[in-house]
mmCIF file of C-alpha atoms in Angstrom:
data_model
loop_
_atom_site.group_PDB
_atom_site.id
_atom_site.type_symbol
_atom_site.label_atom_id
_atom_site.label_comp_id
_atom_site.label_asym_id
_atom_site.label_seq_id
_atom_site.Cartn_x
_atom_site.Cartn_y
_atom_site.Cartn_z
ATOM 1 C CA MET A 29 -17.390 -35.579 45.618
ATOM 2 C CA ALA A 30 -16.910 -31.875 45.149
ATOM 3 C CA GLU A 31 -18.803 -29.490 42.249
ATOM 4 C CA ILE A 32 -17.577 -27.046 40.009
ATOM 5 C CA LYS A 33 -20.165 -23.959 40.014
ATOM 6 C CA VAL A 34 -20.003 -20.530 37.626
ATOM 7 C CA PRO A 35 -17.837 -17.858 39.644
ATOM 8 C CA GLU A 36 -18.352 -14.694 40.595
ATOM 9 C CA LEU A 37 -17.397 -13.036 36.947
ATOM 10 C CA ALA A 38 -18.025 -8.759 38.027
ATOM 11 C CA GLU A 39 -20.937 -6.670 39.197
ATOM 12 C CA SER A 40 -22.897 -5.858 35.982
ATOM 13 C CA ILE A 41 -21.868 -9.965 34.757
ATOM 14 C CA THR A 42 -24.378 -12.939 35.824
ATOM 15 C CA GLU A 43 -23.519 -15.043 32.834
ATOM 16 C CA GLY A 44 -21.096 -16.540 30.169
ATOM 17 C CA THR A 45 -20.671 -19.452 28.032
ATOM 18 C CA ILE A 46 -19.291 -22.327 27.753
ATOM 19 C CA ALA A 47 -16.127 -21.475 25.540
ATOM 20 C CA GLN A 48 -14.442 -24.399 25.989
ATOM 21 C CA TRP A 49 -14.348 -27.987 28.795
ATOM 22 C CA LEU A 50 -10.144 -28.501 29.313
ATOM 23 C CA LYS A 51 -10.922 -31.457 30.410
ATOM 24 C CA GLN A 52 -14.188 -34.164 29.698
ATOM 25 C CA PRO A 53 -15.319 -36.818 31.643
ATOM 26 C CA GLY A 54 -12.596 -39.609 33.665
ATOM 27 C CA ASP A 55 -10.044 -36.534 33.038
ATOM 28 C CA TYR A 56 -8.229 -36.710 36.455
ATOM 29 C CA VAL A 57 -7.281 -33.258 36.972
ATOM 30 C CA GLU A 58 -5.418 -31.169 39.740
ATOM 31 C CA LYS A 59 -6.317 -28.883 42.820
ATOM 32 C CA GLY A 60 -6.456 -25.819 41.279
ATOM 33 C CA GLU A 61 -6.469 -26.895 37.549
ATOM 34 C CA TYR A 62 -7.635 -25.074 34.498
ATOM 35 C CA ILE A 63 -11.070 -27.358 33.280
ATOM 36 C CA VAL A 64 -13.403 -24.566 31.297
ATOM 37 C CA GLU A 65 -12.674 -21.655 29.883
ATOM 38 C CA LEU A 66 -16.405 -19.383 30.234
ATOM 39 C CA GLU A 67 -16.700 -16.478 27.676
ATOM 40 C CA THR A 68 -18.327 -12.895 29.193
ATOM 41 C CA ASP A 69 -19.463 -9.754 27.891
ATOM 42 C CA LYS A 70 -16.024 -9.087 28.009
ATOM 43 C CA VAL A 71 -13.021 -11.453 28.694
ATOM 44 C CA ASN A 72 -12.910 -14.697 29.048
ATOM 45 C CA VAL A 73 -12.384 -16.416 31.902
ATOM 46 C CA GLU A 74 -10.767 -19.530 32.958
ATOM 47 C CA VAL A 75 -12.577 -21.992 35.798
ATOM 48 C CA ILE A 76 -10.159 -23.668 38.030
ATOM 49 C CA SER A 77 -11.551 -27.385 40.479
ATOM 50 C CA GLU A 78 -11.543 -26.671 44.077
ATOM 51 C CA GLU A 79 -10.487 -30.277 44.677
ATOM 52 C CA ALA A 80 -8.717 -32.982 42.917
ATOM 53 C CA GLY A 81 -9.879 -36.360 41.526
ATOM 54 C CA THR A 82 -11.542 -37.142 38.285
ATOM 55 C CA ILE A 83 -14.593 -35.631 35.740
ATOM 56 C CA GLN A 84 -17.491 -37.579 36.821
ATOM 57 C CA GLU A 85 -20.053 -35.730 35.572
ATOM 58 C CA LEU A 86 -19.857 -32.282 32.671
ATOM 59 C CA LYS A 87 -23.834 -30.393 33.737
ATOM 60 C CA ALA A 88 -23.268 -27.805 30.394
ATOM 61 C CA GLU A 89 -21.866 -28.321 26.855
ATOM 62 C CA GLU A 90 -19.383 -26.312 24.643
ATOM 63 C CA GLY A 91 -21.938 -22.503 23.931
ATOM 64 C CA ASP A 92 -24.895 -23.201 26.552
ATOM 65 C CA THR A 93 -25.319 -20.342 28.397
ATOM 66 C CA VAL A 94 -24.632 -20.858 32.109
ATOM 67 C CA GLU A 95 -25.266 -18.336 35.115
ATOM 68 C CA VAL A 96 -23.149 -17.384 38.210
ATOM 69 C CA GLY A 97 -23.847 -20.340 40.700
ATOM 70 C CA GLN A 98 -24.986 -23.202 38.343
ATOM 71 C CA VAL A 99 -23.375 -26.550 39.171
ATOM 72 C CA ILE A 100 -21.530 -27.468 35.306
ATOM 73 C CA ALA A 101 -19.562 -30.373 36.454
ATOM 74 C CA ILE A 102 -19.102 -32.864 39.107
ATOM 75 C CA VAL A 103 -15.477 -34.470 40.254
ATOM 76 C CA GLY A 104 -15.478 -37.487 42.403
ATOM 77 C CA GLU A 105 -12.482 -38.524 44.586
ATOM 78 C CA GLY A 106 -10.050 -41.299 43.307
ATOM 79 C CA GLY A 107 -6.515 -41.206 41.772
ATOM 80 C CA GLN A 108 -5.915 -40.712 37.764
ATOM 81 C CA GLN A 109 -7.785 -43.078 35.365
ATOM 82 C CA PRO A 110 -6.257 -44.311 32.918
ATOM 83 C CA ALA A 111 -7.184 -42.715 29.642
ATOM 84 C CA SER A 112 -8.884 -45.728 27.850
ATOM 85 C CA SER A 113 -11.306 -46.333 31.590
ATOM 86 C CA ASP A 114 -13.226 -44.068 29.814
ATOM 87 C CA LYS A 115 -13.873 -45.472 26.320
ATOM 88 C CA GLU A 116 -14.596 -48.920 28.178
ATOM 89 C CA THR A 117 -17.188 -47.749 30.385
ATOM 90 C CA VAL A 118 -18.645 -45.757 27.733
ATOM 91 C CA GLU A 119 -18.645 -49.408 25.941
ATOM 92 C CA LYS A 120 -19.888 -51.475 27.677
ATOM 93 C CA ALA A 121 -22.873 -48.959 28.106
ATOM 94 C CA GLU A 122 -23.584 -48.648 24.765
ATOM 95 C CA ALA A 123 -23.093 -52.442 23.685
ATOM 96 C CA PRO A 124 -26.583 -52.913 25.161
ATOM 97 C CA LYS A 125 -28.255 -50.991 23.423
ATOM 98 C CA GLU A 126 -26.276 -51.412 19.789
ATOM 99 C CA GLU A 127 -27.723 -55.448 20.295
ATOM 100 C CA ALA A 128 -31.093 -53.733 20.947
ATOM 101 C CA LYS A 129 -30.631 -51.925 17.823
ATOM 102 C CA GLN A 130 -29.496 -55.039 15.616
ATOM 103 C CA GLU A 131 -33.720 -55.768 15.191
ATOM 104 C CA GLU A 132 -33.845 -52.094 13.311
ATOM 105 C CA ALA A 133 -31.579 -52.685 10.721
ATOM 106 C CA SER A 134 -35.193 -51.618 7.911
ATOM 107 C CA ALA A 135 -34.967 -48.568 10.228
ATOM 108 C CA PRO A 136 -32.922 -45.117 9.600
ATOM 109 C CA ALA A 137 -29.598 -45.217 11.787
ATOM 110 C CA ASP A 138 -28.177 -41.933 11.847
ATOM 111 C CA ASP A 139 -29.252 -41.456 15.975
ATOM 112 C CA SER A 140 -28.496 -45.127 16.985
ATOM 113 C CA LYS A 141 -25.075 -44.672 15.105
ATOM 114 C CA LYS A 142 -24.326 -41.571 17.159
ATOM 115 C CA GLU A 143 -25.127 -43.182 20.387
ATOM 116 C CA ARG A 144 -22.708 -45.887 19.633
ATOM 117 C CA VAL A 145 -19.395 -43.429 18.908
ATOM 118 C CA ILE A 146 -17.860 -41.889 21.639
ATOM 119 C CA ALA A 147 -17.671 -38.585 21.302
ATOM 120 C CA SER A 148 -17.192 -35.325 23.797
ATOM 121 C CA PRO A 149 -20.182 -32.749 24.133
ATOM 122 C CA ALA A 150 -19.535 -30.423 22.017
ATOM 123 C CA ALA A 151 -18.950 -32.597 19.579
ATOM 124 C CA ARG A 152 -21.935 -34.615 19.632
ATOM 125 C CA LYS A 153 -23.998 -30.773 19.526
ATOM 126 C CA LEU A 154 -21.679 -29.421 17.186
ATOM 127 C CA ALA A 155 -22.782 -32.333 14.134
ATOM 128 C CA ARG A 156 -26.241 -32.493 15.393
ATOM 129 C CA GLU A 157 -25.886 -28.710 14.367
ATOM 130 C CA LYS A 158 -24.086 -29.462 11.121
ATOM 131 C CA GLY A 159 -26.485 -32.595 10.286
ATOM 132 C CA ILE A 160 -23.429 -34.943 10.426
ATOM 133 C CA ASP A 161 -23.564 -38.430 11.251
ATOM 134 C CA LEU A 162 -21.577 -39.157 13.901
ATOM 135 C CA SER A 163 -20.463 -42.923 12.478
ATOM 136 C CA GLN A 164 -19.589 -40.809 9.256
ATOM 137 C CA VAL A 165 -16.560 -38.394 11.604
ATOM 138 C CA PRO A 166 -13.347 -40.048 11.135
ATOM 139 C CA THR A 167 -11.937 -40.288 14.639
ATOM 140 C CA ASP A 168 -8.937 -40.178 17.178
ATOM 141 C CA PRO A 169 -6.390 -42.876 17.763
ATOM 142 C CA LEU A 170 -8.284 -43.609 20.791
ATOM 143 C CA GLY A 171 -10.857 -44.045 18.812
ATOM 144 C CA ARG A 172 -13.207 -40.562 19.972
ATOM 145 C CA VAL A 173 -14.657 -38.392 17.622
ATOM 146 C CA ARG A 174 -13.393 -34.230 19.014
ATOM 147 C CA LYS A 175 -15.285 -30.585 17.857
ATOM 148 C CA GLN A 176 -12.756 -30.496 15.808
ATOM 149 C CA ASP A 177 -12.890 -33.693 13.892
ATOM 150 C CA ILE A 178 -16.386 -32.443 13.367
ATOM 151 C CA GLU A 179 -15.123 -30.149 12.023
ATOM 152 C CA ALA A 180 -12.426 -30.519 10.076
ATOM 153 C CA PHE A 181 -15.111 -33.519 8.730
ATOM 154 C CA GLY A 182 -18.328 -30.432 7.829
ATOM 155 C CA ASN A 183 -14.903 -29.249 5.630
ATOM 156 C CA LYS A 184 -14.895 -31.064 3.185
ATOM 157 C CA PRO A 185 -16.880 -31.943 0.312
ATOM 158 C CA GLN A 186 -19.962 -34.101 1.261
ATOM 159 C CA SER A 187 -20.437 -37.591 -1.023
ATOM 160 C CA ALA A 188 -24.258 -37.017 -2.216
ATOM 161 C CA PRO A 189 -26.035 -39.794 0.304
ATOM 162 C CA SER A 190 -25.298 -37.402 2.906
ATOM 163 C CA LYS A 191 -26.516 -34.790 2.143
ATOM 164 C CA PRO A 192 -29.873 -35.334 2.459
ATOM 165 C CA ALA A 193 -29.199 -37.284 6.884
ATOM 166 C CA ALA A 194 -27.958 -33.429 7.331
ATOM 167 C CA SER A 195 -31.404 -31.873 5.322
ATOM 168 C CA GLU A 196 -33.539 -34.122 7.509
ATOM 169 C CA SER A 197 -31.503 -32.926 10.441
ATOM 170 C CA LYS A 198 -32.334 -29.467 10.343
ATOM 171 C CA PRO A 199 -35.389 -29.142 7.827
ATOM 172 C CA ALA A 200 -36.331 -26.157 9.588
ATOM 173 C CA ALA A 201 -33.037 -24.477 8.241
ATOM 174 C CA ALA A 202 -33.529 -25.378 4.398
ATOM 175 C CA PRO A 203 -34.911 -22.109 2.950
ATOM 176 C CA LYS A 204 -38.220 -22.754 1.425
ATOM 177 C CA GLN A 205 -37.131 -22.853 -2.548
ATOM 178 C CA ASP A 206 -33.638 -24.737 -2.829
ATOM 179 C CA ASP A 207 -32.056 -22.932 -4.846
ATOM 180 C CA GLY A 208 -28.908 -25.182 -4.746
ATOM 181 C CA LYS A 209 -26.277 -22.000 -2.859
ATOM 182 C CA PRO A 210 -24.435 -23.516 -0.614
ATOM 183 C CA VAL A 211 -24.840 -21.851 2.867
ATOM 184 C CA VAL A 212 -23.001 -21.962 6.277
ATOM 185 C CA ARG A 213 -24.907 -21.141 9.501
ATOM 186 C CA GLU A 214 -22.679 -19.907 12.685
ATOM 187 C CA LYS A 215 -23.758 -19.109 16.153
ATOM 188 C CA MET A 216 -22.831 -15.472 16.990
ATOM 189 C CA SER A 217 -20.391 -15.645 20.011
ATOM 190 C CA ARG A 218 -21.018 -14.957 22.999
ATOM 191 C CA ARG A 219 -19.150 -10.937 22.692
ATOM 192 C CA ARG A 220 -19.940 -10.363 19.380
ATOM 193 C CA GLN A 221 -23.749 -10.514 20.563
ATOM 194 C CA THR A 222 -22.837 -7.791 22.921
ATOM 195 C CA ILE A 223 -20.735 -5.666 20.688
ATOM 196 C CA ALA A 224 -24.308 -5.926 18.433
ATOM 197 C CA LYS A 225 -26.288 -5.150 20.487
ATOM 198 C CA ARG A 226 -24.301 -2.538 22.364
ATOM 199 C CA LEU A 227 -24.100 -0.484 18.691
ATOM 200 C CA VAL A 228 -27.240 -0.890 18.521
ATOM 201 C CA GLU A 229 -28.358 0.459 21.667
ATOM 202 C CA VAL A 230 -25.985 3.779 20.745
ATOM 203 C CA GLN A 231 -27.040 4.383 17.804
ATOM 204 C CA GLN A 232 -31.077 4.784 19.817
ATOM 205 C CA ASN A 233 -30.626 5.791 22.807
ATOM 206 C CA ALA A 234 -27.888 9.089 21.530
ATOM 207 C CA ALA A 235 -28.375 12.165 18.970
ATOM 208 C CA MET A 236 -24.147 10.983 17.277
ATOM 209 C CA LEU A 237 -23.184 13.009 15.084
ATOM 210 C CA THR A 238 -19.807 13.343 12.593
ATOM 211 C CA THR A 239 -17.766 16.397 12.661
ATOM 212 C CA PHE A 240 -14.377 16.054 10.782
ATOM 213 C CA ASN A 241 -10.909 16.742 9.940
ATOM 214 C CA GLU A 242 -7.178 16.321 8.165
ATOM 215 C CA ILE A 243 -3.682 16.718 9.536
ATOM 216 C CA ASP A 244 -0.614 16.832 7.736
ATOM 217 C CA MET A 245 1.267 14.457 9.089
ATOM 218 C CA SER A 246 4.416 15.281 7.997
ATOM 219 C CA ALA A 247 6.119 17.094 11.754
ATOM 220 C CA VAL A 248 4.993 14.084 13.442
ATOM 221 C CA MET A 249 6.398 11.095 10.447
ATOM 222 C CA GLU A 250 9.614 13.767 10.407
ATOM 223 C CA LEU A 251 10.046 13.777 14.152
ATOM 224 C CA ARG A 252 9.296 9.776 14.617
ATOM 225 C CA LYS A 253 11.891 8.945 11.929
ATOM 226 C CA ARG A 254 14.238 10.818 13.891
ATOM 227 C CA LYS A 255 13.553 9.664 16.989
ATOM 228 C CA LYS A 256 12.541 6.114 16.947
ATOM 229 C CA ASP A 257 16.179 4.137 17.253
ATOM 230 C CA LYS A 258 16.751 6.429 19.731
ATOM 231 C CA PHE A 259 13.389 6.601 21.997
ATOM 232 C CA PHE A 260 13.981 2.679 21.183
ATOM 233 C CA GLU A 261 17.045 2.510 22.990
ATOM 234 C CA THR A 262 15.610 4.365 26.189
ATOM 235 C CA HIS A 263 12.439 3.337 26.784
ATOM 236 C CA ASP A 264 12.281 -0.804 24.725
ATOM 237 C CA VAL A 265 9.589 0.167 23.169
ATOM 238 C CA ARG A 266 8.938 1.428 19.654
ATOM 239 C CA LEU A 267 7.892 4.858 19.328
ATOM 240 C CA GLY A 268 4.137 5.458 17.373
ATOM 241 C CA PHE A 269 2.104 8.092 16.441
ATOM 242 C CA MET A 270 -0.448 6.307 18.915
ATOM 243 C CA SER A 271 1.470 8.268 21.925
ATOM 244 C CA PHE A 272 0.854 11.397 19.970
ATOM 245 C CA PHE A 273 -2.809 11.067 19.507
ATOM 246 C CA THR A 274 -3.241 9.947 22.842
ATOM 247 C CA LYS A 275 -1.941 13.442 24.425
ATOM 248 C CA ALA A 276 -3.483 15.280 22.284
ATOM 249 C CA VAL A 277 -6.555 14.154 22.862
ATOM 250 C CA VAL A 278 -5.689 14.608 26.828
ATOM 251 C CA ALA A 279 -4.870 17.978 25.338
ATOM 252 C CA ALA A 280 -8.514 18.274 23.738
ATOM 253 C CA LEU A 281 -10.058 16.767 26.235
ATOM 254 C CA LYS A 282 -8.726 20.048 28.614
ATOM 255 C CA LYS A 283 -9.703 22.488 26.560
ATOM 256 C CA TYR A 284 -13.460 20.652 25.853
ATOM 257 C CA PRO A 285 -15.021 18.577 28.918
ATOM 258 C CA TYR A 286 -18.151 17.961 27.817
ATOM 259 C CA VAL A 287 -16.217 15.598 25.682
ATOM 260 C CA ASN A 288 -15.503 14.076 28.427
ATOM 261 C CA ALA A 289 -17.804 14.068 30.085
ATOM 262 C CA GLU A 290 -21.365 11.285 29.486
ATOM 263 C CA ILE A 291 -25.147 11.514 30.712
ATOM 264 C CA ASP A 292 -26.380 9.955 33.461
ATOM 265 C CA GLY A 293 -30.625 10.728 33.635
ATOM 266 C CA ASP A 294 -31.359 14.568 33.121
ATOM 267 C CA GLU A 295 -26.630 15.433 34.825
ATOM 268 C CA VAL A 296 -23.723 15.823 33.358
ATOM 269 C CA VAL A 297 -21.499 13.797 34.717
ATOM 270 C CA LEU A 298 -18.054 15.847 33.486
ATOM 271 C CA LYS A 299 -15.079 13.901 34.398
ATOM 272 C CA LYS A 300 -11.418 14.791 35.836
ATOM 273 C CA TYR A 301 -9.314 12.475 34.672
ATOM 274 C CA PHE A 302 -8.385 10.817 31.267
ATOM 275 C CA ASP A 303 -8.574 6.952 31.174
ATOM 276 C CA VAL A 304 -8.595 6.542 27.321
ATOM 277 C CA GLY A 305 -9.276 3.156 25.374
ATOM 278 C CA VAL A 306 -7.770 1.885 22.514
ATOM 279 C CA ALA A 307 -10.063 0.037 20.447
ATOM 280 C CA VAL A 308 -8.408 -3.337 20.030
ATOM 281 C CA SER A 309 -9.438 -5.830 16.848
ATOM 282 C CA THR A 310 -9.384 -9.975 17.751
ATOM 283 C CA ASP A 311 -10.592 -13.217 16.252
ATOM 284 C CA GLU A 312 -13.786 -12.674 18.729
ATOM 285 C CA GLY A 313 -14.208 -8.803 17.779
ATOM 286 C CA LEU A 314 -13.075 -5.537 18.809
ATOM 287 C CA VAL A 315 -12.484 -4.979 22.302
ATOM 288 C CA VAL A 316 -11.751 -1.499 24.360
ATOM 289 C CA PRO A 317 -8.762 -1.751 26.332
ATOM 290 C CA VAL A 318 -8.133 1.018 28.399
ATOM 291 C CA VAL A 319 -5.076 3.232 29.163
ATOM 292 C CA ARG A 320 -5.008 4.835 32.533
ATOM 293 C CA ASP A 321 -3.868 8.158 33.544
ATOM 294 C CA CYS A 322 -3.089 9.493 29.761
ATOM 295 C CA ASP A 323 -2.419 12.992 31.644
ATOM 296 C CA ARG A 324 0.395 11.564 33.865
ATOM 297 C CA LYS A 325 1.961 9.119 31.496
ATOM 298 C CA ASN A 326 4.656 10.536 28.877
ATOM 299 C CA PHE A 327 5.000 8.578 25.304
ATOM 300 C CA ALA A 328 7.073 5.386 26.744
ATOM 301 C CA GLU A 329 4.342 4.663 28.974
ATOM 302 C CA ILE A 330 1.411 5.560 27.003
ATOM 303 C CA GLU A 331 3.231 3.377 24.083
ATOM 304 C CA GLY A 332 4.261 0.510 26.283
ATOM 305 C CA GLU A 333 0.704 0.132 28.019
ATOM 306 C CA ILE A 334 -1.431 0.055 24.569
ATOM 307 C CA MET A 335 1.203 -2.957 23.243
ATOM 308 C CA GLU A 336 0.620 -4.643 26.566
ATOM 309 C CA LEU A 337 -2.697 -4.221 26.203
ATOM 310 C CA ALA A 338 -3.459 -5.112 22.382
ATOM 311 C CA THR A 339 -1.084 -8.209 23.126
ATOM 312 C CA LYS A 340 -2.795 -9.741 26.273
ATOM 313 C CA ALA A 341 -6.696 -8.716 24.168
ATOM 314 C CA ARG A 342 -4.956 -10.573 20.851
ATOM 315 C CA ASN A 343 -3.926 -13.441 23.295
ATOM 316 C CA ASN A 344 -7.552 -13.915 24.756
ATOM 317 C CA LYS A 345 -5.797 -12.650 28.961
ATOM 318 C CA LEU A 346 -7.468 -9.171 29.425
ATOM 319 C CA ALA A 347 -8.896 -8.999 32.301
ATOM 320 C CA LEU A 348 -12.351 -7.100 33.807
ATOM 321 C CA SER A 349 -10.136 -4.044 35.224
ATOM 322 C CA ASP A 350 -8.898 -3.662 31.941
ATOM 323 C CA LEU A 351 -12.133 -3.303 30.181
ATOM 324 C CA GLN A 352 -13.870 -0.959 33.178
ATOM 325 C CA GLY A 353 -14.032 3.272 32.562
ATOM 326 C CA GLY A 354 -13.136 4.922 30.119
ATOM 327 C CA SER A 355 -14.134 8.284 29.891
ATOM 328 C CA PHE A 356 -13.114 8.038 25.730
ATOM 329 C CA THR A 357 -11.881 6.160 22.645
ATOM 330 C CA ILE A 358 -9.288 6.661 19.960
ATOM 331 C CA THR A 359 -10.024 3.720 16.820
ATOM 332 C CA ASN A 360 -7.334 3.271 13.829
ATOM 333 C CA GLY A 361 -9.312 1.568 10.905
ATOM 334 C CA GLY A 362 -6.619 3.056 9.485
ATOM 335 C CA VAL A 363 -4.527 0.635 9.980
ATOM 336 C CA PHE A 364 -6.784 -2.414 8.035
ATOM 337 C CA GLY A 365 -6.723 0.578 5.207
ATOM 338 C CA SER A 366 -9.799 2.799 6.304
ATOM 339 C CA LEU A 367 -9.649 6.135 4.675
ATOM 340 C CA LEU A 368 -12.669 7.341 6.160
ATOM 341 C CA SER A 369 -15.632 6.154 8.153
ATOM 342 C CA THR A 370 -17.795 7.585 11.060
ATOM 343 C CA PRO A 371 -16.942 5.299 15.171
ATOM 344 C CA ILE A 372 -19.409 4.502 16.242
ATOM 345 C CA MET A 373 -19.096 5.495 20.331
ATOM 346 C CA ASN A 374 -17.943 2.655 22.582
ATOM 347 C CA GLY A 375 -21.740 3.213 25.225
ATOM 348 C CA PRO A 376 -21.960 5.662 27.833
ATOM 349 C CA GLN A 377 -19.274 8.104 26.756
ATOM 350 C CA VAL A 378 -20.144 10.667 24.440
ATOM 351 C CA GLY A 379 -17.129 10.671 22.308
ATOM 352 C CA ILE A 380 -14.919 8.885 19.845
ATOM 353 C CA LEU A 381 -11.775 9.375 17.337
ATOM 354 C CA GLY A 382 -11.671 7.789 14.963
ATOM 355 C CA MET A 383 -7.984 6.791 12.976
ATOM 356 C CA HIS A 384 -8.082 6.469 9.425
ATOM 357 C CA THR A 385 -5.749 5.920 6.886
ATOM 358 C CA ILE A 386 -2.161 8.141 5.641
ATOM 359 C CA GLN A 387 -2.351 8.800 1.613
ATOM 360 C CA LEU A 388 -0.092 11.521 -0.463
ATOM 361 C CA ARG A 389 -2.613 14.041 -1.812
ATOM 362 C CA PRO A 390 -1.901 16.929 -3.515
ATOM 363 C CA VAL A 391 -1.959 20.125 -0.602
ATOM 364 C CA ALA A 392 -1.800 23.502 -1.082
ATOM 365 C CA ILE A 393 1.209 25.975 0.147
ATOM 366 C CA ASP A 394 0.417 28.763 -0.732
ATOM 367 C CA LYS A 395 -1.715 30.380 -3.998
ATOM 368 C CA ASP A 396 1.030 29.580 -6.023
ATOM 369 C CA THR A 397 2.406 26.334 -4.849
ATOM 370 C CA MET A 398 1.523 22.472 -4.888
ATOM 371 C CA GLU A 399 3.333 19.652 -2.307
ATOM 372 C CA ASN A 400 1.967 15.707 -2.063
ATOM 373 C CA ARG A 401 2.240 15.549 1.897
ATOM 374 C CA PRO A 402 1.331 12.486 4.285
ATOM 375 C CA MET A 403 -2.408 13.701 4.920
ATOM 376 C CA MET A 404 -5.014 11.642 7.748
ATOM 377 C CA TYR A 405 -8.646 12.277 7.819
ATOM 378 C CA ILE A 406 -10.006 12.296 11.751
ATOM 379 C CA ALA A 407 -13.353 11.916 13.237
ATOM 380 C CA LEU A 408 -14.995 12.831 15.799
ATOM 381 C CA SER A 409 -18.220 10.522 16.367
ATOM 382 C CA TYR A 410 -20.209 13.356 19.484
ATOM 383 C CA ASP A 411 -23.468 13.055 21.529
ATOM 384 C CA HIS A 412 -25.326 16.676 20.475
ATOM 385 C CA ARG A 413 -26.930 16.256 23.498
ATOM 386 C CA ILE A 414 -24.153 18.036 25.182
ATOM 387 C CA ILE A 415 -21.619 18.466 22.737
ATOM 388 C CA ASP A 416 -22.583 21.262 20.331
ATOM 389 C CA GLY A 417 -21.382 21.331 15.973
ATOM 390 C CA LYS A 418 -19.033 23.948 17.200
ATOM 391 C CA GLU A 419 -17.084 22.032 20.253
ATOM 392 C CA ALA A 420 -16.591 19.289 18.271
ATOM 393 C CA VAL A 421 -15.028 21.270 15.264
ATOM 394 C CA GLY A 422 -12.915 23.002 17.663
ATOM 395 C CA PHE A 423 -11.803 19.547 19.761
ATOM 396 C CA LEU A 424 -10.529 18.403 16.270
ATOM 397 C CA VAL A 425 -9.216 21.211 14.979
ATOM 398 C CA THR A 426 -7.215 21.635 18.079
ATOM 399 C CA ILE A 427 -6.425 17.744 17.515
ATOM 400 C CA LYS A 428 -5.034 18.494 14.309
ATOM 401 C CA ASN A 429 -3.117 21.867 15.591
ATOM 402 C CA LEU A 430 -1.046 19.904 17.950
ATOM 403 C CA LEU A 431 -0.081 17.391 15.354
ATOM 404 C CA GLU A 432 0.711 19.699 12.683
ATOM 405 C CA ASN A 433 3.698 21.217 15.292
ATOM 406 C CA PRO A 434 4.335 18.483 17.872
ATOM 407 C CA GLU A 435 6.928 20.200 19.801
ATOM 408 C CA ASP A 436 3.995 22.177 21.222
ATOM 409 C CA LEU A 437 2.654 18.350 22.946
ATOM 410 C CA LEU A 438 5.686 18.312 24.918
ATOM 411 C CA LEU A 439 4.200 21.487 26.240
ATOM 412 C CA GLU A 440 1.313 19.950 26.999
ATOM 413 C CA GLY A 441 2.674 16.979 28.517
#
């Protein structure tokens, strides 16, 4: 017999949430094979079995919070067992219960039906949360009810008889006055809970202020149009706007070093490195992987690393090292169509740059001439405790000037 324990995750992470069991009781596992996926505050971690054998018991269900070192599964010795053996064992064990409950025909049968159904722990938990009778859920070809079966069943319109069962199983969740309006309750993922907590902490603990400016993107767009094909042929990566903004941010941070700092008690820590976080939106929420040493990287290296990190983020393959140690953050709401916003800082950093959508707007060229130009609003949210308004405005003006004269970025790089 071997115990599967929650491994050491990172110095600052002591617990996680069971995101998904990859194996179920009765399944055979090889040594080194993944058996469970844990969701932590920052990334998801897959845990392996240190021994070959058959899963004997799962000691935690999907959605449960588990601590480092906690036993979450038991693996027993033995060869691979037929898929049907687990089903037969469960059926034999449940048979006496079924016979004993025949005498309770006059009593509500919801609980007994649930016990007679072969279902994974995750499916049973979800059924309890949704108030679904397991005996009413269609099974898979092996006669089992899985989590996805519960989800599919819950999304179907329910007949009138099934509604009382749902209301009886979760009376506390029902509104005081039943107005018949449909609602869905979803537990926040661990990552979403952490994001919410940290954003509130930043707003409570920092003197956050936001200043704005706008950039005429004509020169960058024209330069990118001329160079993008050759750039792709040479570097095998596309030339986007993020590399321009990243290089401009590095130049501005060098000019205004307190924007590249953090507060530690009564001290200001000025960072002499330029590790820029790039916010990436995923199905699980916003993550901020870090591009290291941006002052030493060229445009192609920055574009390639951003693309690699974004792909890893969306495939849930980021490592903790990809997310730690950033000194400043860039977030681009413009990809979703945002015209203007006030981004919240990524603590303990004291500054974040918000990019927005590029929009044609009339611009006064001189007192007699107007032209439609591709304009972008930019925003700097900053901690007013150590950054004054003059520095914040100067920071944005530096970025504006460099992007409106992108050749200067080559000199900065």
